[in-house]
Short mmCIF file of C-alpha atoms and ligand atoms in Angstrom, two decimals:
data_model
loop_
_atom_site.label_atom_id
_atom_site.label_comp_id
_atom_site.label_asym_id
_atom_site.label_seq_id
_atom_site.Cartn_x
_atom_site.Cartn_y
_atom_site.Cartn_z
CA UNK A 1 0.00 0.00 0.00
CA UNK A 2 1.00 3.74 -0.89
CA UNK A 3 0.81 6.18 1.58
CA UNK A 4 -1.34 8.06 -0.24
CA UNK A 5 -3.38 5.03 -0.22
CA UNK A 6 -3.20 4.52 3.72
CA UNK A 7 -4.07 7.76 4.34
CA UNK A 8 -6.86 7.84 1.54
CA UNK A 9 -9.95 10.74 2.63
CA UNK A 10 -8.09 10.61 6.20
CA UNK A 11 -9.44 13.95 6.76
CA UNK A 12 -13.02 12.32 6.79
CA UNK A 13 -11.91 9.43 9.26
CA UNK A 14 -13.02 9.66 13.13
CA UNK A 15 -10.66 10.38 15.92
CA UNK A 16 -10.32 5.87 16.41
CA UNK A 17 -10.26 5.56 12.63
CA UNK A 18 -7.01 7.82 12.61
CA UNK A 19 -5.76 6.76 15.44
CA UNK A 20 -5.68 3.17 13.99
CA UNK A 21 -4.84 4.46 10.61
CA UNK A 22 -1.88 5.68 12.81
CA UNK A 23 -1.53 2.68 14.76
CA UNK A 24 -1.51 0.11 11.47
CA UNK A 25 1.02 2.09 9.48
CA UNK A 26 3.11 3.94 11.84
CA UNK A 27 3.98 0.93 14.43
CA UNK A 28 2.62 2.84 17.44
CA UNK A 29 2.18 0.56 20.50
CA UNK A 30 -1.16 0.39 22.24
CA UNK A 31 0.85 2.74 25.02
CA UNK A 32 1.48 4.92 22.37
CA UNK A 33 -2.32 5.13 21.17
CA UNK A 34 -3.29 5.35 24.77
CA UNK A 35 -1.44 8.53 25.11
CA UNK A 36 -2.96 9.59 21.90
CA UNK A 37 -6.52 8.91 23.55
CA UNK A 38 -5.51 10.57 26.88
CA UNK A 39 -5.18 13.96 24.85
CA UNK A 40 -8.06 13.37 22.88
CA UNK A 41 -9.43 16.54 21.78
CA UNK A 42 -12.91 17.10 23.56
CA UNK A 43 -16.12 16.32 21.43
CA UNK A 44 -17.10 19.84 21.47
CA UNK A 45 -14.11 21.59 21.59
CA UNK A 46 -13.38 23.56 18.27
CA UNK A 47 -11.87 21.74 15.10
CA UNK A 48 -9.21 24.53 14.60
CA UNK A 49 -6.86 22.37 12.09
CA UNK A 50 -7.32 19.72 9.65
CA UNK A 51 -6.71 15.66 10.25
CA UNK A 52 -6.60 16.09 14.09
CA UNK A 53 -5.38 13.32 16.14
CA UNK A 54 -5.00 14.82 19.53
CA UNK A 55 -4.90 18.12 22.00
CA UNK A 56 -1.81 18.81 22.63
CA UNK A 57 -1.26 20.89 25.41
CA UNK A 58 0.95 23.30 26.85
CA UNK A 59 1.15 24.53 30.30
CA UNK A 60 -0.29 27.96 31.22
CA UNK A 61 0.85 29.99 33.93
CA UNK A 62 0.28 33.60 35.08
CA UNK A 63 3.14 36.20 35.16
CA UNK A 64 2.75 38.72 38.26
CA UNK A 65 3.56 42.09 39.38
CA UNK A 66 2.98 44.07 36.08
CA UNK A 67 2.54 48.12 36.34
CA UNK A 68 1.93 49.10 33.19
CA UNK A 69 0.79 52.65 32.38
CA UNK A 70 0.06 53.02 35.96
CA UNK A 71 -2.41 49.87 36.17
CA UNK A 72 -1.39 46.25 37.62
CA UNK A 73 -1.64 43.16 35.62
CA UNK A 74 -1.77 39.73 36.28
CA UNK A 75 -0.50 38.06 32.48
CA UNK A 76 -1.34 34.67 31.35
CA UNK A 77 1.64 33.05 29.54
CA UNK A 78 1.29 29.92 27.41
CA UNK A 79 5.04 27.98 26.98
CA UNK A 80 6.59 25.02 27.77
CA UNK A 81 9.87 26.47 29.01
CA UNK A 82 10.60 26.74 32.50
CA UNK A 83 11.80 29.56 34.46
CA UNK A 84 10.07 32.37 31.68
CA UNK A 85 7.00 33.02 33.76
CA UNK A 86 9.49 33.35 37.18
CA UNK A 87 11.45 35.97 34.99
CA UNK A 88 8.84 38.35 33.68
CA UNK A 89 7.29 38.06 36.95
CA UNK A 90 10.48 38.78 38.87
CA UNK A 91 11.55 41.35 36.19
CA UNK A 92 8.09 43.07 36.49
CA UNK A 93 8.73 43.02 40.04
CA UNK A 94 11.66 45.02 40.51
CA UNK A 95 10.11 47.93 37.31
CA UNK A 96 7.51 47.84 39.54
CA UNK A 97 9.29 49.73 42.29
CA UNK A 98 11.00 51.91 40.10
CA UNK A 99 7.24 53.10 39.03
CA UNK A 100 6.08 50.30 36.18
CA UNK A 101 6.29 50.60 32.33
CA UNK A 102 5.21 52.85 30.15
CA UNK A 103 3.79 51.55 26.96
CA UNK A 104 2.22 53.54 23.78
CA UNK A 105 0.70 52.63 20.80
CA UNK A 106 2.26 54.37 17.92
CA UNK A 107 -0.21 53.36 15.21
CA UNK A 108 -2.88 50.54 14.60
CA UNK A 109 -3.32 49.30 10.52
CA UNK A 110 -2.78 46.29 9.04
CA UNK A 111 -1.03 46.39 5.29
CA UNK A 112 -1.29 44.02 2.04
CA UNK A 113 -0.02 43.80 -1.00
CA UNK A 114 -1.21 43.29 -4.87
CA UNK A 115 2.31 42.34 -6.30
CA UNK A 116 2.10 42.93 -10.26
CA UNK A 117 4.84 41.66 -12.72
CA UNK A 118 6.64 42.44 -15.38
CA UNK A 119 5.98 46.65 -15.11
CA UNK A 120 7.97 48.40 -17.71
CA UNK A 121 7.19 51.98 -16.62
CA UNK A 122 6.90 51.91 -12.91
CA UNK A 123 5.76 55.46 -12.75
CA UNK A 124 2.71 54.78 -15.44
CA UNK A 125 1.43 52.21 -11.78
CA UNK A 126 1.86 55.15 -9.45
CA UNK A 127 0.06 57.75 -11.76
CA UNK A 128 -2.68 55.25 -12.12
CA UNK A 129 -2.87 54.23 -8.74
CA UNK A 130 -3.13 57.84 -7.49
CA UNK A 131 -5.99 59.11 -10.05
CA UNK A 132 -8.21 56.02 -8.74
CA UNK A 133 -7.05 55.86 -5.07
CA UNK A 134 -10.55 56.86 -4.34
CA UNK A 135 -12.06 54.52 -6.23
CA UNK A 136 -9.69 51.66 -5.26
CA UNK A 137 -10.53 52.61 -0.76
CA UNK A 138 -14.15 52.35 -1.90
CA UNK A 139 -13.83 49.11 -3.65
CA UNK A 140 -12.10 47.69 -0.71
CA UNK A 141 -14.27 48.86 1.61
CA UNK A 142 -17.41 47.41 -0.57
CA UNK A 143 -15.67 43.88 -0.37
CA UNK A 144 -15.94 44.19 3.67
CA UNK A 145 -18.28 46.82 4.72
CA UNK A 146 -19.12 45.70 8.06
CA UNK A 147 -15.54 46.60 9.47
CA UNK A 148 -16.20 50.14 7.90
CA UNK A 149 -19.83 50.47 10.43
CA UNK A 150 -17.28 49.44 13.18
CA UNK A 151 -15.57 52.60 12.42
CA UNK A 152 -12.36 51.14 10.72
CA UNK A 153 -11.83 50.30 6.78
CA UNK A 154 -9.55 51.35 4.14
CA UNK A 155 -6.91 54.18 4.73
CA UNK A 156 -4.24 54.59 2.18
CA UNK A 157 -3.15 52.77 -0.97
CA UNK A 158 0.38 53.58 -2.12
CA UNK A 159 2.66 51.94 -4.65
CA UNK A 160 6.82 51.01 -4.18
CA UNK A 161 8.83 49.75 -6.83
CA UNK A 162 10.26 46.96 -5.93
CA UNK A 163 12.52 46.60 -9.04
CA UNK A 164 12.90 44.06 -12.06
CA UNK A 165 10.08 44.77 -12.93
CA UNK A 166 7.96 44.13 -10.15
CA UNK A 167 5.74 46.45 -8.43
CA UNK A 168 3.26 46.38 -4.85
CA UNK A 169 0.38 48.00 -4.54
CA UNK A 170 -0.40 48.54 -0.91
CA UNK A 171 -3.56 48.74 0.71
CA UNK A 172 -3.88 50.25 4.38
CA UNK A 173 -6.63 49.02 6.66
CA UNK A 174 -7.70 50.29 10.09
CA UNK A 175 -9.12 46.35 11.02
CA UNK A 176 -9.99 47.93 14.62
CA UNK A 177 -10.30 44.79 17.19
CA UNK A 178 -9.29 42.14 15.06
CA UNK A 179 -5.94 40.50 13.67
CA UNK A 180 -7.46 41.48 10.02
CA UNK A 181 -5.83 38.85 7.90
CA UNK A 182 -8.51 37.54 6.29
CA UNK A 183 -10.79 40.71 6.04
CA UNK A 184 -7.40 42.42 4.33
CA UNK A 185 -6.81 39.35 1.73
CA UNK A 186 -10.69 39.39 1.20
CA UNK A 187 -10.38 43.36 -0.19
CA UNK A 188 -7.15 42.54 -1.78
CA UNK A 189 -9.02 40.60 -3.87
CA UNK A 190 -11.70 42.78 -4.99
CA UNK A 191 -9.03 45.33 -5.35
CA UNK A 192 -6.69 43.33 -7.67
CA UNK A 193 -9.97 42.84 -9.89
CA UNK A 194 -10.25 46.70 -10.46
CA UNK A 195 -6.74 46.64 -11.40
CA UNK A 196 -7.25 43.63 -13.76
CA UNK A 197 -10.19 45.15 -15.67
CA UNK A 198 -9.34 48.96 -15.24
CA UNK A 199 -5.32 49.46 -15.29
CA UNK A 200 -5.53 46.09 -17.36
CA UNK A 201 -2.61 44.52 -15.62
CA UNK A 202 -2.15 41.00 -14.55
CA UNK A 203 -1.50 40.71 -10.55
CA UNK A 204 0.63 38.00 -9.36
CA UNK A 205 -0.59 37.73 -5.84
CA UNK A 206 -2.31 39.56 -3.27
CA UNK A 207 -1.85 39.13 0.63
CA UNK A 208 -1.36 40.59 4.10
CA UNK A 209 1.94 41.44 4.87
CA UNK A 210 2.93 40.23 8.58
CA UNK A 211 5.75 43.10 8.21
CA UNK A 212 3.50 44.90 10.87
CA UNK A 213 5.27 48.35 11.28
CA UNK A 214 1.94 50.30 10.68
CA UNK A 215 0.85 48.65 14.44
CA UNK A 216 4.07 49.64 16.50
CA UNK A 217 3.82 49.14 20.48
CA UNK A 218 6.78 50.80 22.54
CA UNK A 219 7.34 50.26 26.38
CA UNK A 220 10.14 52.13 28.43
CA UNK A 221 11.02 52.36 32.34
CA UNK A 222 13.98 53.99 33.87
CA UNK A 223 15.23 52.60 37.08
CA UNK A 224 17.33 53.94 40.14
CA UNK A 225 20.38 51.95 39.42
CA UNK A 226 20.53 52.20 43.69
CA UNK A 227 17.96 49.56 43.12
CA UNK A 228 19.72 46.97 40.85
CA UNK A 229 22.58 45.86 44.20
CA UNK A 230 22.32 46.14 47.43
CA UNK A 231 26.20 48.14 47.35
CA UNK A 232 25.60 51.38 45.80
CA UNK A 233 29.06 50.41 43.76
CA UNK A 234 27.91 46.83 42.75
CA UNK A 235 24.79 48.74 41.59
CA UNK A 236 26.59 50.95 39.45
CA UNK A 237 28.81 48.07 37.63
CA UNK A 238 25.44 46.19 37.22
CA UNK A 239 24.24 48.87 35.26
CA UNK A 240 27.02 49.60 33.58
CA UNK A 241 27.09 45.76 32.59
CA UNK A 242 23.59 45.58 31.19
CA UNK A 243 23.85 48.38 28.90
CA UNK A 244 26.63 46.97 27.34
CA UNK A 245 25.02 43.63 26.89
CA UNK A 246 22.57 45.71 25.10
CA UNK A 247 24.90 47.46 23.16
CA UNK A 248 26.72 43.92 22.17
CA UNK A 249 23.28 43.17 20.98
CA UNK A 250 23.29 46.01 18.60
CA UNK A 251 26.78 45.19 17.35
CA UNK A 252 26.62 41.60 17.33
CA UNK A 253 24.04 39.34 15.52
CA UNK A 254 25.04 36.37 16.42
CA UNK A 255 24.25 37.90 20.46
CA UNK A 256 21.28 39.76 18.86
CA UNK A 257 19.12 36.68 17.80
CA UNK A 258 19.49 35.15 21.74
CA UNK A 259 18.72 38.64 23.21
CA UNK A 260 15.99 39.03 20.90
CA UNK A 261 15.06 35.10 21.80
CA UNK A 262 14.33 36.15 25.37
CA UNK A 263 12.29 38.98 24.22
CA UNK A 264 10.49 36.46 22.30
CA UNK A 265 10.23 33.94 25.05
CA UNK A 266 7.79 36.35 27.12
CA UNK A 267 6.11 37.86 24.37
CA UNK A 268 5.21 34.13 22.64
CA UNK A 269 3.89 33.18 25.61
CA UNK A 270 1.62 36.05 25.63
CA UNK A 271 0.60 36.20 22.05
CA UNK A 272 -0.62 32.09 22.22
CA UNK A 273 -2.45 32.76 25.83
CA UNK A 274 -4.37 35.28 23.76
CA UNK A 275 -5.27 32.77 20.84
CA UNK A 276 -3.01 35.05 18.30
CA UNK A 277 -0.54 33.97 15.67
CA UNK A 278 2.63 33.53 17.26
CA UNK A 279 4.51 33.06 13.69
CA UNK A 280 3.13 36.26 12.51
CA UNK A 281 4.46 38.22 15.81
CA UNK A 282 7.84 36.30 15.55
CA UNK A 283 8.26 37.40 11.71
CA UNK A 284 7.33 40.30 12.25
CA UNK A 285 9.87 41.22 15.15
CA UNK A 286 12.93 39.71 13.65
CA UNK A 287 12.04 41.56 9.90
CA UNK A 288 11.79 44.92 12.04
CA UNK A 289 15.26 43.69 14.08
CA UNK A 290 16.57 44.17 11.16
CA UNK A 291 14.85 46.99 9.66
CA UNK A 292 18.42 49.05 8.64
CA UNK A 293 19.94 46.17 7.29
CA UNK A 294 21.75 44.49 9.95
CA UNK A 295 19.98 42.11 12.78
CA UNK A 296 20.27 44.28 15.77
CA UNK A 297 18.78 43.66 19.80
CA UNK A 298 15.13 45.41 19.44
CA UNK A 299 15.36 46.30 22.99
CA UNK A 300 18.21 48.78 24.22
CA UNK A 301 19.27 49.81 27.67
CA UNK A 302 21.01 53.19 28.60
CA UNK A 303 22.71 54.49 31.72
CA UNK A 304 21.27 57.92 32.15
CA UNK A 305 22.63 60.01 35.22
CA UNK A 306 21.27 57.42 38.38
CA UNK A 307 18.76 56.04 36.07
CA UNK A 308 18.86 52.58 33.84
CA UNK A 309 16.62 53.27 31.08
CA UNK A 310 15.36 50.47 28.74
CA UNK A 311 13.07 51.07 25.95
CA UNK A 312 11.52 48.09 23.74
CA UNK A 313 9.73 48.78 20.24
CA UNK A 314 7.94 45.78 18.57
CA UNK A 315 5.43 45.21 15.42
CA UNK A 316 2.50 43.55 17.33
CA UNK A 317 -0.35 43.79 14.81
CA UNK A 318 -2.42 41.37 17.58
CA UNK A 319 -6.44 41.07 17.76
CA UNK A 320 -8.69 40.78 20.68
CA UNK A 321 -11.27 38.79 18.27
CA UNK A 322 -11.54 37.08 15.35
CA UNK A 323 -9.42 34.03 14.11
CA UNK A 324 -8.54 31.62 17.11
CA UNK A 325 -9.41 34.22 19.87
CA UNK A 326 -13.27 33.65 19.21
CA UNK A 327 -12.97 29.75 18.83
CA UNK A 328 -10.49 29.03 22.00
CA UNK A 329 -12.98 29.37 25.27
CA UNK A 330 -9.18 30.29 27.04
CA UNK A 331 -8.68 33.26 24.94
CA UNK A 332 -11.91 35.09 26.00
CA UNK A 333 -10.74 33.51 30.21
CA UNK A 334 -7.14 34.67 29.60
CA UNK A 335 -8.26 38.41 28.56
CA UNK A 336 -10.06 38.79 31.23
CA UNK A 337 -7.67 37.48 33.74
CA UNK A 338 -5.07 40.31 31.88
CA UNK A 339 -8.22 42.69 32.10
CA UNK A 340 -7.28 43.85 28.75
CA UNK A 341 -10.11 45.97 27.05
CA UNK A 342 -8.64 47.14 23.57
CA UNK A 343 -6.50 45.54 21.16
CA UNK A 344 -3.25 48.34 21.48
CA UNK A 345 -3.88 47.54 25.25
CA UNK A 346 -3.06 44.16 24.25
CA UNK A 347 -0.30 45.66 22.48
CA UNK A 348 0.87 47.87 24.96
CA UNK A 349 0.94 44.86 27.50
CA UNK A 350 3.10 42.58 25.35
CA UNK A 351 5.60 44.54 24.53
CA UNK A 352 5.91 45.68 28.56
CA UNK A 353 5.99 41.37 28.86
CA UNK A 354 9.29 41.56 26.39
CA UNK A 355 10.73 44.39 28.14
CA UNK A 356 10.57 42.80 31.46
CA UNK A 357 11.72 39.58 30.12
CA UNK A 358 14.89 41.37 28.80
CA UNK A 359 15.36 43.24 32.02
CA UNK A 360 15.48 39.94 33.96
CA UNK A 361 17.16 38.26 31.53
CA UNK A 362 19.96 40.77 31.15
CA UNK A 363 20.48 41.35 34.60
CA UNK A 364 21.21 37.31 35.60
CA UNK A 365 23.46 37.51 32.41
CA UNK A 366 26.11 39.99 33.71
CA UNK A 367 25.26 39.23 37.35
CA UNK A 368 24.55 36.06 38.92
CA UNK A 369 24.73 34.10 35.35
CA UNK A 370 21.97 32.76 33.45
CA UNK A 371 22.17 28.82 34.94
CA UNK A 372 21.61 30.11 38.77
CA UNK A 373 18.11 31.19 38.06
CA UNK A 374 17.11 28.32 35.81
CA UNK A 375 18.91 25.61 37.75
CA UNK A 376 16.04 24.84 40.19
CA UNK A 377 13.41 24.44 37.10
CA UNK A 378 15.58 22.65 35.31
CA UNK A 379 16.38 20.40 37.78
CA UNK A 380 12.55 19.87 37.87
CA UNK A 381 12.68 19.34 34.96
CA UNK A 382 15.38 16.83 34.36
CA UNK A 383 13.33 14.61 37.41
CA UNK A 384 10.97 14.44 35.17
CA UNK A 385 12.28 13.70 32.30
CA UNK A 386 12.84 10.39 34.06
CA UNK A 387 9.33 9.81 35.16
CA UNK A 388 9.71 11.35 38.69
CA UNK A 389 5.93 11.59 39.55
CA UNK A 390 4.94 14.82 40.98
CA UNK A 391 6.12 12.87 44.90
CA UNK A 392 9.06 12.52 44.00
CA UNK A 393 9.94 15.33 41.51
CA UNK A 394 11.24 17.66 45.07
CA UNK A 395 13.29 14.54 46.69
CA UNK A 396 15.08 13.71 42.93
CA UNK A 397 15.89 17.53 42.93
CA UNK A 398 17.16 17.77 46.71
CA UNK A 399 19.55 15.06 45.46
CA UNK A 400 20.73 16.51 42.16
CA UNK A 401 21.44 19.17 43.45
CA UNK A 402 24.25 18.05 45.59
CA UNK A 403 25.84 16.98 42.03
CA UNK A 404 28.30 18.93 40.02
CA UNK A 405 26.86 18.92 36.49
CA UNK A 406 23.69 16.75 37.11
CA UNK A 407 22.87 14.71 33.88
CA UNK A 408 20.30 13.01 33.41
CA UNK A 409 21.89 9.38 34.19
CA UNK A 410 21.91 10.91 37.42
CA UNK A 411 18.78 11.77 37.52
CA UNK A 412 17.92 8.21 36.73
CA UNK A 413 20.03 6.76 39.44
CA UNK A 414 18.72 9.11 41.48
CA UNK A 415 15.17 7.85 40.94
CA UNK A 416 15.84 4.10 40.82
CA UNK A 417 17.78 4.41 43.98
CA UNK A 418 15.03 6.09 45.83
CA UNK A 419 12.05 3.95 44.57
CA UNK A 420 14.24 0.74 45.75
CA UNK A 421 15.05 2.04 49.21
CA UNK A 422 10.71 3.39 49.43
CA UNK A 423 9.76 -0.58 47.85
CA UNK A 424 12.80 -2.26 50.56
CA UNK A 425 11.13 0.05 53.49
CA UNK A 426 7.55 -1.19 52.50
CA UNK A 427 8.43 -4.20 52.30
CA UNK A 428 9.88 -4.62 56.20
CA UNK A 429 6.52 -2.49 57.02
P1 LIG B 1 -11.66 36.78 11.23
O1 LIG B 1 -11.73 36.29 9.85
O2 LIG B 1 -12.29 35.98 12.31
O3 LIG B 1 -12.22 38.26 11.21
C1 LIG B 1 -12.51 39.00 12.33
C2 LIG B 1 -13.98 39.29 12.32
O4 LIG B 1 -14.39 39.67 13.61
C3 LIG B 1 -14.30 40.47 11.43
O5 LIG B 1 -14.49 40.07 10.12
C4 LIG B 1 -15.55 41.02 12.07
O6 LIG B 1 -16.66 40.49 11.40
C5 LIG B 1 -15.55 40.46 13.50
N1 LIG B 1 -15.50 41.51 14.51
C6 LIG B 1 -16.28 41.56 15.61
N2 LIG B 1 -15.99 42.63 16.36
C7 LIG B 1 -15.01 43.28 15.74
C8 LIG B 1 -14.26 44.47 16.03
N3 LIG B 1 -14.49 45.19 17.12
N4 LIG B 1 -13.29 44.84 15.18
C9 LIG B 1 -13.01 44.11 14.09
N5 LIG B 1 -13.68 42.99 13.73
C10 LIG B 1 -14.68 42.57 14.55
O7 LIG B 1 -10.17 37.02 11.69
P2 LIG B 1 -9.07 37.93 11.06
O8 LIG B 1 -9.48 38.56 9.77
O9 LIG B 1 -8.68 38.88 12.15
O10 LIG B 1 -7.93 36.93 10.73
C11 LIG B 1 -7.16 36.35 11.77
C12 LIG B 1 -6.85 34.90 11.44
O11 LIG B 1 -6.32 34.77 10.14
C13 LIG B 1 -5.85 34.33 12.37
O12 LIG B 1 -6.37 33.12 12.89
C14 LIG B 1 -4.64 34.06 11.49
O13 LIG B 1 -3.93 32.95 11.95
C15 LIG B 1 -5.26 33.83 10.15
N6 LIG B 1 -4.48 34.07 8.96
C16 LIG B 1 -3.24 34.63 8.99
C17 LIG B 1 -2.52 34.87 7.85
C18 LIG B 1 -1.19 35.54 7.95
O14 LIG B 1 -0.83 35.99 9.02
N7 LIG B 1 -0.39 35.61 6.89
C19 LIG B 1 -3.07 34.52 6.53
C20 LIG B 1 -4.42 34.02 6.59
C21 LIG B 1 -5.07 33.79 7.77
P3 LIG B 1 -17.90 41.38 11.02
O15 LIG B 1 -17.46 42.81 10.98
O16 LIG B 1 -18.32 40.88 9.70
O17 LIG B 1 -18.89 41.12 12.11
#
């Protein structure tokens, strides 16, 4: 049998058809399709994706201690990676004192493009696309009029040569509450017709751009460096050491991508707690990382008379509905956990969540060291990695901790040795 035999209309196949489609072809064990089962995805809970197997989940926490704009928040963060959610929290913590965050919303549209081909006379496009920019907002518009009663719609249309012949047309929308991807490729569309009939030009494609710099979020705090060390002097290197981890960052892009990584670590989290799309955020921050040309840090910390001052910009063109956030009952549970109200409050919240992050994770870097912080969660982690159950998990740490470089042979030693002595003690009991 083919594959493509096997897995014949598996789309149309229940959850125990796949799952012994799966079994049959793929050599799972019955443990294996056991754990399958255990995650089944609930009978009414939304059919998001296509040829669905299982739920696979991912632990949510709640990141504490956020002042933002002078209001507290309490942040649900979705990740798998331990010691994140201790960071922002403990990072959020210490901005906190100094007074919070500050975070503003620069601008909130959503652009897309109608790429045409083979152009000979760029400028002949532009003329054309200015005399019927009117028309061309009003055809958009027509093709989704509902987000126009909402008080949003088409903006701007503006052309860019983008050489060899190729040109974009981009369209501008204000898409208010929502993400806007498929309201924007849904007046692409009708837009790309005018062109077709009107300017009579083939289009090659039209689409959203992710690139996101038309819904900028920026979040700054300044902080006594007293604060940062107990030793007024200790205080000051600190300080002195963070901004130049951030100005390595700028320098260096092989150190930019991991600073930027712990950015992202926080703000991920935050972006799938809130049912967005977490690969649209993430292109969108490392295209504007590099927005001059070279992959730079996209936050940057400054010593400024007794103050550290740290200032994070980031594309976040999030929505509050639409898309997953209306199908995932957690979306509508996590937003109003985080209290948030407005989409660039969303915004404005993430990009604090990043900033934070940074703070916390730059700090342990050219203090304490990045493995002091993590080592108790990893150690957790490495427990149970070896099937500690959740008994055991704080004994197995106890005792790796008294190792070196724990491993995770050790771990298993650790565990086997234990479970013995518990079974030997029972046993005389
Ligand atoms: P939807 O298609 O769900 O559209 C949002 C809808 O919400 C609007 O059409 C509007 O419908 C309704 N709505 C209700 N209240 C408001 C409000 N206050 N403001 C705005 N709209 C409101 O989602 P999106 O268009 O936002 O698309 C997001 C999804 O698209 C995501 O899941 C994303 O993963 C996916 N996607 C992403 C792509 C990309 O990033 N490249 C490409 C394609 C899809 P109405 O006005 O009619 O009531």
């Amino acid at each position: 049998m083919t594959m493509e035999s096997e897995f014949s209309h598996f789309y149309k196949r229940t959850q125990q058809q796949r799952l012994s489609i799966l079994q049959q072809t793929r050599g799972l064990t019955d443990e294996q399709r056991a754990i399958l089962e255990a995650h089944e995805a609930h009978a009414d809970a939304p059919q998001l994706i296509e040829n669905t197997i299982a739920a696979y989940q991912l632990p949510e926490g709640v990141a504490v201690n956020f002042v933002v704009n002078g209001r507290d928040y309490v942040v649900p963060m979705v990740t798998e990676e331990p010691s994140v959610i201790a960071a922002a929290s403990n990072g959020a913590k210490q901005l906190a004192r100094a007074g919070g965050m500050t975070a503003t919303v620069s601008s909130r549209l959503l652009t897309g493009q109608i790429v045409l081909s083979d152009v000979k006379v760029y400028a002949s496009i532009d003329d054309w696309v200015a005399l019927h920019q009117t028309e061309l907002l009003e055809t958009a518009a027509a093709a989704h009029p509902s987000i126009v009663k909402r008080g949003g719609g088409p903006k701007l249309v503006r052309t860019r040569d983008l050489g060899e012949g190729f040109v974009s047309i981009d369209l501008s929308v204000d898409v208010r509450a929502a993400m806007g991807a498929n309201m924007m490729n849904t007046m692409l569309e009708a837009v790309a017709k005018v062109i077709q009939t009107k300017l009579h030009h083939t289009t090659l494609f039209s689409i959203l751009s992710n690139a996101g710099d038309q819904s900028l979020a920026t979040a700054s705090c300044s902080i006594p460096i007293a604060q940062l060390a107990q030793e007024d002097a200790e205080a000051q290197l600190t300080a002195t050491k963070m901004a130049q981890a951030s100005q390595i960052a700028q320098l260096d892009p092989m150190r930019a991508v991991t600073h930027n990584k712990g950015i992202m670590n926080g703000v991920d989290a935050v972006v799938v707690a809130m049912g967005n799309d977490w690969r649209a955020i993430e292109s969108a921050a490392h295209a504007y990382a590099a927005r001059d040309g070279q992959y730079r840090g996209l936050s940057q910390w400054q010593v400024n008379g007794d103050q550290l001052v740290g200032t994070l910009t980031l594309p976040l063109p999030v929505g509050t509905v639409g898309g997953a956030t209306t199908v995932l009952p957690l979306v509508a549970v996590n937003q109003k956990i985080a209290g948030i109200q407005s989409p660039e409050e969303l915004m404005a919240l993430i990009v604090s969540v990043g900033l934070a992050q940074n703070f916390a994770a730059i700090k342990a870097l050219v203090t304490t060291g990045i493995q002091q912080g993590h080592m108790r969660m990893q150690l957790r982690s490495l427990a149970m990695s070896v099937g500690a159950q959740d008994h055991e998990i704080d004994d197995v740490v106890t005792q790796l901790k008294t190792h070196q470089d724990p491993t995770q042979t050790d771990a298993q030693q650790i565990l086997t040795q234990m479970r013995k002595e518990r079974a030997d003690n029972n046993a005389k009991h």
